[in-house]
């Protein structure tokens, strides 16, 4: 067990779905939820990656992490998999909408398919998962908690990641809207907006060139003087999914060391890049997403 602020049984009895749980932040947080008593279900598109992530997450409590191969863009598949969880394990108590798709690009160069690939994962995927869990909670008279992983772009927008900023702003709107609509059912709907936290793919994306003056992870652009950690993200996640804050709903909480308040959208510094730089970025980010 890692050092923790919380009681080891904080999430005892919780059954939590993490979309995009095979990699990145979702994978990093899963282990902490298990260490604090939760059963987790990891969703993603790649079976082998999920199997490895579930094994890693359940090191402290074998059997506490499960996985299902699901593309959140496909509602029928989301709904059928939700049925399997309900039937085979029992009702979920929480959903983390963490699955994301993103790459940086000049907006004028985006194809309709590229726009669709990003927005359908972030916006449609978050709605599909939230809807499939929410309707079951309401029908069963059960409380529930939804937590979406957003970014501070929902307030500022962000150049060069326009489809992601648009889709995450839509999920921010869903968070506020459903908090009101579903409060009477005991369902809370919140979101987190973490600043840069090192994970393999995001780090490569956030630092797309070797030009040290641009990129989103320069710690001198973060008032706290450092990036965030998975542990800090996990702590806030666990608090929000616990019974400790039943009165908290409809909020998107930034955890970025003050980065948003110190400057504009994360990639504003990239306006100095040339078309040749952008071509190199495209090649690098495509190969990163394939690895
Ligand atoms: C330009 C690109 C591109 C790139 C793909 N495309 N990558 N265009 N630059 N780097 C185009 C393709 O050419 C294609 O359009 C269209 O996008 C769809 O590509 P596919 O590969 O067919 O789509 P798909 O398999 O669905 O892949 C989606 C993906 C991929 C987004 C491209 O990277 C992915 O699935 N990523 C999942 C992980 C992820 O992105 N996580 C992001 C979280 S990190 P055409 O027209 O050519 O067919 C994050 C950090 C935020 O968000 C940090 C905030 C502080």
PDB file of N, CA and C in Angstrom, residues 104-199:
ATOM      1  N   UNK A 104      -2.452  17.227 -30.899  1.00  0.00           N
ATOM      2  CA  UNK A 104      -2.392  18.639 -31.258  1.00  0.00           C
ATOM      3  C   UNK A 104      -2.227  18.774 -32.762  1.00  0.00           C
ATOM      4  N   UNK A 105      -2.886  19.746 -33.327  1.00  0.00           N
ATOM      5  CA  UNK A 105      -2.825  19.988 -34.772  1.00  0.00           C
ATOM      6  C   UNK A 105      -3.362  21.383 -35.045  1.00  0.00           C
ATOM      7  N   UNK A 106      -2.936  21.948 -36.167  1.00  0.00           N
ATOM      8  CA  UNK A 106      -3.552  23.190 -36.599  1.00  0.00           C
ATOM      9  C   UNK A 106      -4.975  22.856 -37.054  1.00  0.00           C
ATOM     10  N   UNK A 107      -5.937  23.617 -36.610  1.00  0.00           N
ATOM     11  CA  UNK A 107      -7.340  23.297 -36.885  1.00  0.00           C
ATOM     12  C   UNK A 107      -7.622  23.298 -38.387  1.00  0.00           C
ATOM     13  N   UNK A 108      -6.960  24.163 -39.129  1.00  0.00           N
ATOM     14  CA  UNK A 108      -7.209  24.228 -40.582  1.00  0.00           C
ATOM     15  C   UNK A 108      -6.821  22.916 -41.273  1.00  0.00           C
ATOM     16  N   UNK A 109      -5.967  22.128 -40.646  1.00  0.00           N
ATOM     17  CA  UNK A 109      -5.515  20.872 -41.254  1.00  0.00           C
ATOM     18  C   UNK A 109      -6.339  19.656 -40.824  1.00  0.00           C
ATOM     19  N   UNK A 110      -7.276  19.829 -39.897  1.00  0.00           N
ATOM     20  CA  UNK A 110      -8.029  18.667 -39.394  1.00  0.00           C
ATOM     21  C   UNK A 110      -9.010  18.158 -40.445  1.00  0.00           C
ATOM     22  N   UNK A 111      -9.084  16.849 -40.591  1.00  0.00           N
ATOM     23  CA  UNK A 111     -10.099  16.263 -41.473  1.00  0.00           C
ATOM     24  C   UNK A 111     -11.366  16.025 -40.654  1.00  0.00           C
ATOM     25  N   UNK A 112     -12.510  15.884 -41.328  1.00  0.00           N
ATOM     26  CA  UNK A 112     -13.749  15.569 -40.598  1.00  0.00           C
ATOM     27  C   UNK A 112     -13.612  14.282 -39.773  1.00  0.00           C
ATOM     28  N   UNK A 113     -12.876  13.323 -40.292  1.00  0.00           N
ATOM     29  CA  UNK A 113     -12.698  12.057 -39.530  1.00  0.00           C
ATOM     30  C   UNK A 113     -11.886  12.285 -38.269  1.00  0.00           C
ATOM     31  N   UNK A 114     -10.900  13.168 -38.353  1.00  0.00           N
ATOM     32  CA  UNK A 114     -10.088  13.460 -37.172  1.00  0.00           C
ATOM     33  C   UNK A 114     -10.950  14.135 -36.105  1.00  0.00           C
ATOM     34  N   UNK A 115     -11.764  15.109 -36.535  1.00  0.00           N
ATOM     35  CA  UNK A 115     -12.676  15.783 -35.594  1.00  0.00           C
ATOM     36  C   UNK A 115     -13.593  14.765 -34.931  1.00  0.00           C
ATOM     37  N   UNK A 116     -14.121  13.871 -35.750  1.00  0.00           N
ATOM     38  CA  UNK A 116     -15.058  12.843 -35.268  1.00  0.00           C
ATOM     39  C   UNK A 116     -14.376  11.878 -34.294  1.00  0.00           C
ATOM     40  N   UNK A 117     -13.156  11.498 -34.615  1.00  0.00           N
ATOM     41  CA  UNK A 117     -12.455  10.523 -33.759  1.00  0.00           C
ATOM     42  C   UNK A 117     -12.299  11.067 -32.341  1.00  0.00           C
ATOM     43  N   UNK A 118     -12.018  12.349 -32.240  1.00  0.00           N
ATOM     44  CA  UNK A 118     -11.802  12.946 -30.919  1.00  0.00           C
ATOM     45  C   UNK A 118     -13.127  13.219 -30.213  1.00  0.00           C
ATOM     46  N   UNK A 119     -14.036  13.915 -30.908  1.00  0.00           N
ATOM     47  CA  UNK A 119     -15.265  14.329 -30.217  1.00  0.00           C
ATOM     48  C   UNK A 119     -16.166  13.141 -29.888  1.00  0.00           C
ATOM     49  N   UNK A 120     -16.177  12.114 -30.743  1.00  0.00           N
ATOM     50  CA  UNK A 120     -17.089  10.998 -30.450  1.00  0.00           C
ATOM     51  C   UNK A 120     -16.603  10.200 -29.246  1.00  0.00           C
ATOM     52  N   UNK A 121     -15.304  10.164 -29.024  1.00  0.00           N
ATOM     53  CA  UNK A 121     -14.796   9.473 -27.829  1.00  0.00           C
ATOM     54  C   UNK A 121     -15.098  10.292 -26.580  1.00  0.00           C
ATOM     55  N   UNK A 122     -14.757  11.567 -26.632  1.00  0.00           N
ATOM     56  CA  UNK A 122     -14.870  12.384 -25.416  1.00  0.00           C
ATOM     57  C   UNK A 122     -16.338  12.728 -25.117  1.00  0.00           C
ATOM     58  N   UNK A 123     -17.023  13.316 -26.081  1.00  0.00           N
ATOM     59  CA  UNK A 123     -18.383  13.790 -25.803  1.00  0.00           C
ATOM     60  C   UNK A 123     -19.398  12.644 -25.845  1.00  0.00           C
ATOM     61  N   UNK A 124     -19.472  11.951 -26.983  1.00  0.00           N
ATOM     62  CA  UNK A 124     -20.464  10.867 -27.082  1.00  0.00           C
ATOM     63  C   UNK A 124     -20.154   9.772 -26.070  1.00  0.00           C
ATOM     64  N   UNK A 125     -18.871   9.414 -25.951  1.00  0.00           N
ATOM     65  CA  UNK A 125     -18.493   8.336 -25.035  1.00  0.00           C
ATOM     66  C   UNK A 125     -18.892   8.654 -23.598  1.00  0.00           C
ATOM     67  N   UNK A 126     -18.647   9.871 -23.169  1.00  0.00           N
ATOM     68  CA  UNK A 126     -19.006  10.244 -21.780  1.00  0.00           C
ATOM     69  C   UNK A 126     -20.513  10.205 -21.596  1.00  0.00           C
ATOM     70  N   UNK A 127     -21.239  10.667 -22.601  1.00  0.00           N
ATOM     71  CA  UNK A 127     -22.706  10.612 -22.493  1.00  0.00           C
ATOM     72  C   UNK A 127     -23.189   9.164 -22.462  1.00  0.00           C
ATOM     73  N   UNK A 128     -22.668   8.336 -23.351  1.00  0.00           N
ATOM     74  CA  UNK A 128     -23.111   6.937 -23.409  1.00  0.00           C
ATOM     75  C   UNK A 128     -22.939   6.248 -22.054  1.00  0.00           C
ATOM     76  N   UNK A 129     -21.772   6.400 -21.481  1.00  0.00           N
ATOM     77  CA  UNK A 129     -21.479   5.700 -20.224  1.00  0.00           C
ATOM     78  C   UNK A 129     -22.325   6.256 -19.084  1.00  0.00           C
ATOM     79  N   UNK A 130     -22.430   7.579 -19.042  1.00  0.00           N
ATOM     80  CA  UNK A 130     -23.218   8.217 -17.981  1.00  0.00           C
ATOM     81  C   UNK A 130     -24.692   7.817 -18.105  1.00  0.00           C
ATOM     82  N   UNK A 131     -25.196   7.814 -19.314  1.00  0.00           N
ATOM     83  CA  UNK A 131     -26.604   7.475 -19.546  1.00  0.00           C
ATOM     84  C   UNK A 131     -26.881   6.012 -19.184  1.00  0.00           C
ATOM     85  N   UNK A 132     -25.987   5.128 -19.618  1.00  0.00           N
ATOM     86  CA  UNK A 132     -26.207   3.698 -19.375  1.00  0.00           C
ATOM     87  C   UNK A 132     -26.176   3.378 -17.882  1.00  0.00           C
ATOM     88  N   UNK A 133     -25.301   4.030 -17.133  1.00  0.00           N
ATOM     89  CA  UNK A 133     -25.274   3.801 -15.675  1.00  0.00           C
ATOM     90  C   UNK A 133     -26.440   4.527 -15.015  1.00  0.00           C
ATOM     91  N   UNK A 134     -26.667   5.772 -15.420  1.00  0.00           N
ATOM     92  CA  UNK A 134     -27.691   6.597 -14.770  1.00  0.00           C
ATOM     93  C   UNK A 134     -29.089   5.997 -14.870  1.00  0.00           C
ATOM     94  N   UNK A 135     -29.431   5.486 -16.033  1.00  0.00           N
ATOM     95  CA  UNK A 135     -30.799   4.949 -16.168  1.00  0.00           C
ATOM     96  C   UNK A 135     -30.971   3.701 -15.298  1.00  0.00           C
ATOM     97  N   UNK A 136     -29.899   2.943 -15.103  1.00  0.00           N
ATOM     98  CA  UNK A 136     -29.989   1.762 -14.232  1.00  0.00           C
ATOM     99  C   UNK A 136     -30.090   2.181 -12.757  1.00  0.00           C
ATOM    100  N   UNK A 137     -29.328   3.202 -12.373  1.00  0.00           N
ATOM    101  CA  UNK A 137     -29.425   3.683 -10.980  1.00  0.00           C
ATOM    102  C   UNK A 137     -30.842   4.181 -10.700  1.00  0.00           C
ATOM    103  N   UNK A 138     -31.376   4.946 -11.630  1.00  0.00           N
ATOM    104  CA  UNK A 138     -32.706   5.529 -11.419  1.00  0.00           C
ATOM    105  C   UNK A 138     -33.761   4.422 -11.370  1.00  0.00           C
ATOM    106  N   UNK A 139     -33.681   3.477 -12.293  1.00  0.00           N
ATOM    107  CA  UNK A 139     -34.669   2.383 -12.312  1.00  0.00           C
ATOM    108  C   UNK A 139     -34.583   1.542 -11.042  1.00  0.00           C
ATOM    109  N   UNK A 140     -33.363   1.384 -10.501  1.00  0.00           N
ATOM    110  CA  UNK A 140     -33.185   0.535  -9.321  1.00  0.00           C
ATOM    111  C   UNK A 140     -33.285   1.295  -8.011  1.00  0.00           C
ATOM    112  N   UNK A 141     -33.520   2.604  -8.078  1.00  0.00           N
ATOM    113  CA  UNK A 141     -33.588   3.412  -6.851  1.00  0.00           C
ATOM    114  C   UNK A 141     -32.264   3.487  -6.122  1.00  0.00           C
ATOM    115  N   UNK A 142     -31.177   3.452  -6.885  1.00  0.00           N
ATOM    116  CA  UNK A 142     -29.841   3.433  -6.283  1.00  0.00           C
ATOM    117  C   UNK A 142     -29.142   4.789  -6.438  1.00  0.00           C
ATOM    118  N   UNK A 143     -28.332   5.174  -5.456  1.00  0.00           N
ATOM    119  CA  UNK A 143     -27.528   6.383  -5.643  1.00  0.00           C
ATOM    120  C   UNK A 143     -26.351   6.080  -6.567  1.00  0.00           C
ATOM    121  N   UNK A 144     -25.720   7.095  -7.075  1.00  0.00           N
ATOM    122  CA  UNK A 144     -24.554   6.895  -7.932  1.00  0.00           C
ATOM    123  C   UNK A 144     -23.737   8.159  -8.012  1.00  0.00           C
ATOM    124  N   UNK A 145     -22.543   8.007  -8.557  1.00  0.00           N
ATOM    125  CA  UNK A 145     -21.652   9.162  -8.666  1.00  0.00           C
ATOM    126  C   UNK A 145     -20.926   9.101  -9.999  1.00  0.00           C
ATOM    127  N   UNK A 146     -20.943  10.213 -10.723  1.00  0.00           N
ATOM    128  CA  UNK A 146     -20.256  10.309 -12.011  1.00  0.00           C
ATOM    129  C   UNK A 146     -19.129  11.323 -11.868  1.00  0.00           C
ATOM    130  N   UNK A 147     -17.970  10.964 -12.376  1.00  0.00           N
ATOM    131  CA  UNK A 147     -16.818  11.875 -12.318  1.00  0.00           C
ATOM    132  C   UNK A 147     -16.162  11.856 -13.695  1.00  0.00           C
ATOM    133  N   UNK A 148     -16.092  13.003 -14.346  1.00  0.00           N
ATOM    134  CA  UNK A 148     -15.489  13.046 -15.683  1.00  0.00           C
ATOM    135  C   UNK A 148     -14.122  13.714 -15.603  1.00  0.00           C
ATOM    136  N   UNK A 149     -13.198  13.211 -16.419  1.00  0.00           N
ATOM    137  CA  UNK A 149     -11.867  13.817 -16.463  1.00  0.00           C
ATOM    138  C   UNK A 149     -11.865  14.873 -17.565  1.00  0.00           C
ATOM    139  N   UNK A 150     -11.801  16.127 -17.179  1.00  0.00           N
ATOM    140  CA  UNK A 150     -11.819  17.227 -18.148  1.00  0.00           C
ATOM    141  C   UNK A 150     -10.483  17.974 -18.087  1.00  0.00           C
ATOM    142  N   UNK A 151     -10.461  19.167 -18.616  1.00  0.00           N
ATOM    143  CA  UNK A 151      -9.261  20.013 -18.501  1.00  0.00           C
ATOM    144  C   UNK A 151      -9.748  21.444 -18.297  1.00  0.00           C
ATOM    145  N   UNK A 152      -8.831  22.327 -17.977  1.00  0.00           N
ATOM    146  CA  UNK A 152      -9.226  23.725 -17.761  1.00  0.00           C
ATOM    147  C   UNK A 152      -9.614  24.400 -19.079  1.00  0.00           C
ATOM    148  N   UNK A 153      -9.414  23.704 -20.198  1.00  0.00           N
ATOM    149  CA  UNK A 153      -9.847  24.239 -21.496  1.00  0.00           C
ATOM    150  C   UNK A 153     -11.344  24.446 -21.531  1.00  0.00           C
ATOM    151  N   UNK A 154     -12.083  23.803 -20.632  1.00  0.00           N
ATOM    152  CA  UNK A 154     -13.533  24.000 -20.642  1.00  0.00           C
ATOM    153  C   UNK A 154     -13.881  25.453 -20.316  1.00  0.00           C
ATOM    154  N   UNK A 155     -12.978  26.158 -19.661  1.00  0.00           N
ATOM    155  CA  UNK A 155     -13.226  27.571 -19.342  1.00  0.00           C
ATOM    156  C   UNK A 155     -12.488  28.517 -20.284  1.00  0.00           C
ATOM    157  N   UNK A 156     -11.304  28.092 -20.752  1.00  0.00           N
ATOM    158  CA  UNK A 156     -10.464  29.019 -21.528  1.00  0.00           C
ATOM    159  C   UNK A 156     -10.467  28.720 -23.016  1.00  0.00           C
ATOM    160  N   UNK A 157     -10.964  27.538 -23.429  1.00  0.00           N
ATOM    161  CA  UNK A 157     -10.671  27.051 -24.769  1.00  0.00           C
ATOM    162  C   UNK A 157      -9.187  26.739 -24.845  1.00  0.00           C
ATOM    163  N   UNK A 158      -8.733  26.151 -25.945  1.00  0.00           N
ATOM    164  CA  UNK A 158      -7.293  25.955 -26.103  1.00  0.00           C
ATOM    165  C   UNK A 158      -6.958  25.785 -27.577  1.00  0.00           C
ATOM    166  N   UNK A 159      -6.079  26.678 -28.054  1.00  0.00           N
ATOM    167  CA  UNK A 159      -5.636  26.590 -29.440  1.00  0.00           C
ATOM    168  C   UNK A 159      -4.968  25.243 -29.700  1.00  0.00           C
ATOM    169  N   UNK A 160      -5.102  24.747 -30.912  1.00  0.00           N
ATOM    170  CA  UNK A 160      -4.427  23.540 -31.417  1.00  0.00           C
ATOM    171  C   UNK A 160      -4.952  22.222 -30.849  1.00  0.00           C
ATOM    172  N   UNK A 161      -5.947  22.294 -29.978  1.00  0.00           N
ATOM    173  CA  UNK A 161      -6.648  21.074 -29.517  1.00  0.00           C
ATOM    174  C   UNK A 161      -8.153  21.377 -29.518  1.00  0.00           C
ATOM    175  N   UNK A 162      -8.612  21.989 -30.601  1.00  0.00           N
ATOM    176  CA  UNK A 162      -9.982  22.515 -30.635  1.00  0.00           C
ATOM    177  C   UNK A 162     -11.056  21.431 -30.486  1.00  0.00           C
ATOM    178  N   UNK A 163     -10.955  20.281 -31.182  1.00  0.00           N
ATOM    179  CA  UNK A 163     -12.001  19.263 -30.974  1.00  0.00           C
ATOM    180  C   UNK A 163     -12.056  18.781 -29.523  1.00  0.00           C
ATOM    181  N   UNK A 164     -10.917  18.612 -28.897  1.00  0.00           N
ATOM    182  CA  UNK A 164     -10.889  18.173 -27.503  1.00  0.00           C
ATOM    183  C   UNK A 164     -11.492  19.242 -26.598  1.00  0.00           C
ATOM    184  N   UNK A 165     -11.112  20.498 -26.817  1.00  0.00           N
ATOM    185  CA  UNK A 165     -11.651  21.579 -25.983  1.00  0.00           C
ATOM    186  C   UNK A 165     -13.168  21.666 -26.140  1.00  0.00           C
ATOM    187  N   UNK A 166     -13.650  21.521 -27.370  1.00  0.00           N
ATOM    188  CA  UNK A 166     -15.100  21.580 -27.613  1.00  0.00           C
ATOM    189  C   UNK A 166     -15.815  20.420 -26.928  1.00  0.00           C
ATOM    190  N   UNK A 167     -15.272  19.224 -27.077  1.00  0.00           N
ATOM    191  CA  UNK A 167     -15.938  18.042 -26.525  1.00  0.00           C
ATOM    192  C   UNK A 167     -15.904  18.058 -25.000  1.00  0.00           C
ATOM    193  N   UNK A 168     -14.792  18.483 -24.442  1.00  0.00           N
ATOM    194  CA  UNK A 168     -14.716  18.521 -22.969  1.00  0.00           C
ATOM    195  C   UNK A 168     -15.626  19.614 -22.409  1.00  0.00           C
ATOM    196  N   UNK A 169     -15.776  20.717 -23.146  1.00  0.00           N
ATOM    197  CA  UNK A 169     -16.722  21.752 -22.710  1.00  0.00           C
ATOM    198  C   UNK A 169     -18.147  21.191 -22.710  1.00  0.00           C
ATOM    199  N   UNK A 170     -18.444  20.309 -23.663  1.00  0.00           N
ATOM    200  CA  UNK A 170     -19.769  19.682 -23.703  1.00  0.00           C
ATOM    201  C   UNK A 170     -19.974  18.787 -22.476  1.00  0.00           C
ATOM    202  N   UNK A 171     -18.938  18.090 -22.071  1.00  0.00           N
ATOM    203  CA  UNK A 171     -19.066  17.222 -20.892  1.00  0.00           C
ATOM    204  C   UNK A 171     -19.184  18.064 -19.614  1.00  0.00           C
ATOM    205  N   UNK A 172     -18.530  19.220 -19.614  1.00  0.00           N
ATOM    206  CA  UNK A 172     -18.698  20.176 -18.506  1.00  0.00           C
ATOM    207  C   UNK A 172     -20.174  20.603 -18.430  1.00  0.00           C
ATOM    208  N   UNK A 173     -20.782  20.863 -19.584  1.00  0.00           N
ATOM    209  CA  UNK A 173     -22.203  21.244 -19.616  1.00  0.00           C
ATOM    210  C   UNK A 173     -23.077  20.079 -19.137  1.00  0.00           C
ATOM    211  N   UNK A 174     -22.714  18.856 -19.532  1.00  0.00           N
ATOM    212  CA  UNK A 174     -23.461  17.684 -19.056  1.00  0.00           C
ATOM    213  C   UNK A 174     -23.377  17.591 -17.531  1.00  0.00           C
ATOM    214  N   UNK A 175     -22.201  17.868 -17.003  1.00  0.00           N
ATOM    215  CA  UNK A 175     -21.976  17.775 -15.555  1.00  0.00           C
ATOM    216  C   UNK A 175     -22.916  18.717 -14.804  1.00  0.00           C
ATOM    217  N   UNK A 176     -23.004  19.953 -15.251  1.00  0.00           N
ATOM    218  CA  UNK A 176     -23.870  20.925 -14.569  1.00  0.00           C
ATOM    219  C   UNK A 176     -25.343  20.577 -14.764  1.00  0.00           C
ATOM    220  N   UNK A 177     -25.683  20.139 -15.953  1.00  0.00           N
ATOM    221  CA  UNK A 177     -27.095  19.882 -16.269  1.00  0.00           C
ATOM    222  C   UNK A 177     -27.625  18.675 -15.508  1.00  0.00           C
ATOM    223  N   UNK A 178     -26.875  17.566 -15.555  1.00  0.00           N
ATOM    224  CA  UNK A 178     -27.361  16.344 -14.904  1.00  0.00           C
ATOM    225  C   UNK A 178     -27.293  16.444 -13.384  1.00  0.00           C
ATOM    226  N   UNK A 179     -26.405  17.283 -12.868  1.00  0.00           N
ATOM    227  CA  UNK A 179     -26.362  17.468 -11.408  1.00  0.00           C
ATOM    228  C   UNK A 179     -27.725  17.935 -10.923  1.00  0.00           C
ATOM    229  N   UNK A 180     -28.355  18.798 -11.689  1.00  0.00           N
ATOM    230  CA  UNK A 180     -29.673  19.322 -11.317  1.00  0.00           C
ATOM    231  C   UNK A 180     -30.752  18.263 -11.571  1.00  0.00           C
ATOM    232  N   UNK A 181     -30.693  17.677 -12.763  1.00  0.00           N
ATOM    233  CA  UNK A 181     -31.754  16.732 -13.139  1.00  0.00           C
ATOM    234  C   UNK A 181     -31.760  15.479 -12.267  1.00  0.00           C
ATOM    235  N   UNK A 182     -30.595  15.021 -11.856  1.00  0.00           N
ATOM    236  CA  UNK A 182     -30.507  13.732 -11.167  1.00  0.00           C
ATOM    237  C   UNK A 182     -30.273  13.834  -9.654  1.00  0.00           C
ATOM    238  N   UNK A 183     -30.209  15.050  -9.103  1.00  0.00           N
ATOM    239  CA  UNK A 183     -29.968  15.173  -7.655  1.00  0.00           C
ATOM    240  C   UNK A 183     -31.067  14.468  -6.868  1.00  0.00           C
ATOM    241  N   UNK A 184     -32.291  14.537  -7.350  1.00  0.00           N
ATOM    242  CA  UNK A 184     -33.408  13.937  -6.595  1.00  0.00           C
ATOM    243  C   UNK A 184     -33.314  12.410  -6.546  1.00  0.00           C
ATOM    244  N   UNK A 185     -32.500  11.833  -7.409  1.00  0.00           N
ATOM    245  CA  UNK A 185     -32.287  10.378  -7.376  1.00  0.00           C
ATOM    246  C   UNK A 185     -31.062   9.993  -6.532  1.00  0.00           C
ATOM    247  N   UNK A 186     -30.398  10.980  -5.966  1.00  0.00           N
ATOM    248  CA  UNK A 186     -29.180  10.690  -5.196  1.00  0.00           C
ATOM    249  C   UNK A 186     -27.973  10.442  -6.087  1.00  0.00           C
ATOM    250  N   UNK A 187     -28.021  10.963  -7.299  1.00  0.00           N
ATOM    251  CA  UNK A 187     -26.882  10.806  -8.224  1.00  0.00           C
ATOM    252  C   UNK A 187     -26.123  12.126  -8.300  1.00  0.00           C
ATOM    253  N   UNK A 188     -24.835  12.057  -8.003  1.00  0.00           N
ATOM    254  CA  UNK A 188     -23.983  13.252  -8.070  1.00  0.00           C
ATOM    255  C   UNK A 188     -23.184  13.217  -9.363  1.00  0.00           C
ATOM    256  N   UNK A 189     -22.957  14.384  -9.943  1.00  0.00           N
ATOM    257  CA  UNK A 189     -22.241  14.466 -11.222  1.00  0.00           C
ATOM    258  C   UNK A 189     -21.196  15.578 -11.105  1.00  0.00           C
ATOM    259  N   UNK A 190     -19.936  15.178 -11.122  1.00  0.00           N
ATOM    260  CA  UNK A 190     -18.840  16.148 -10.975  1.00  0.00           C
ATOM    261  C   UNK A 190     -17.748  15.874 -12.006  1.00  0.00           C
ATOM    262  N   UNK A 191     -16.765  16.735 -12.038  1.00  0.00           N
ATOM    263  CA  UNK A 191     -15.650  16.550 -12.979  1.00  0.00           C
ATOM    264  C   UNK A 191     -14.371  17.116 -12.376  1.00  0.00           C
ATOM    265  N   UNK A 192     -13.265  16.616 -12.885  1.00  0.00           N
ATOM    266  CA  UNK A 192     -11.942  17.103 -12.486  1.00  0.00           C
ATOM    267  C   UNK A 192     -11.264  17.721 -13.697  1.00  0.00           C
ATOM    268  N   UNK A 193     -10.493  18.746 -13.464  1.00  0.00           N
ATOM    269  CA  UNK A 193      -9.719  19.355 -14.546  1.00  0.00           C
ATOM    270  C   UNK A 193      -8.256  19.387 -14.125  1.00  0.00           C
ATOM    271  N   UNK A 194      -7.566  18.241 -14.307  1.00  0.00           N
ATOM    272  CA  UNK A 194      -6.161  18.214 -13.884  1.00  0.00           C
ATOM    273  C   UNK A 194      -5.265  18.963 -14.866  1.00  0.00           C
ATOM    274  N   UNK A 195      -4.246  19.584 -14.369  1.00  0.00           N
ATOM    275  CA  UNK A 195      -3.196  20.150 -15.214  1.00  0.00           C
ATOM    276  C   UNK A 195      -2.259  19.021 -15.629  1.00  0.00           C
ATOM    277  N   UNK A 196      -1.082  19.365 -16.154  1.00  0.00           N
ATOM    278  CA  UNK A 196      -0.172  18.318 -16.618  1.00  0.00           C
ATOM    279  C   UNK A 196       0.241  17.352 -15.510  1.00  0.00           C
ATOM    280  N   UNK A 197       0.033  16.071 -15.789  1.00  0.00           N
ATOM    281  CA  UNK A 197       0.485  14.983 -14.908  1.00  0.00           C
ATOM    282  C   UNK A 197       1.221  14.012 -15.818  1.00  0.00           C
ATOM    283  N   UNK A 198       2.466  13.687 -15.529  1.00  0.00           N
ATOM    284  CA  UNK A 198       3.229  12.851 -16.468  1.00  0.00           C
ATOM    285  C   UNK A 198       2.611  11.475 -16.714  1.00  0.00           C
ATOM    286  N   UNK A 199       2.251  11.227 -17.980  1.00  0.00           N
ATOM    287  CA  UNK A 199       1.925   9.881 -18.466  1.00  0.00           C
ATOM    288  C   UNK A 199       2.564   9.812 -19.847  1.00  0.00           C
TER     289      UNK A 199
END
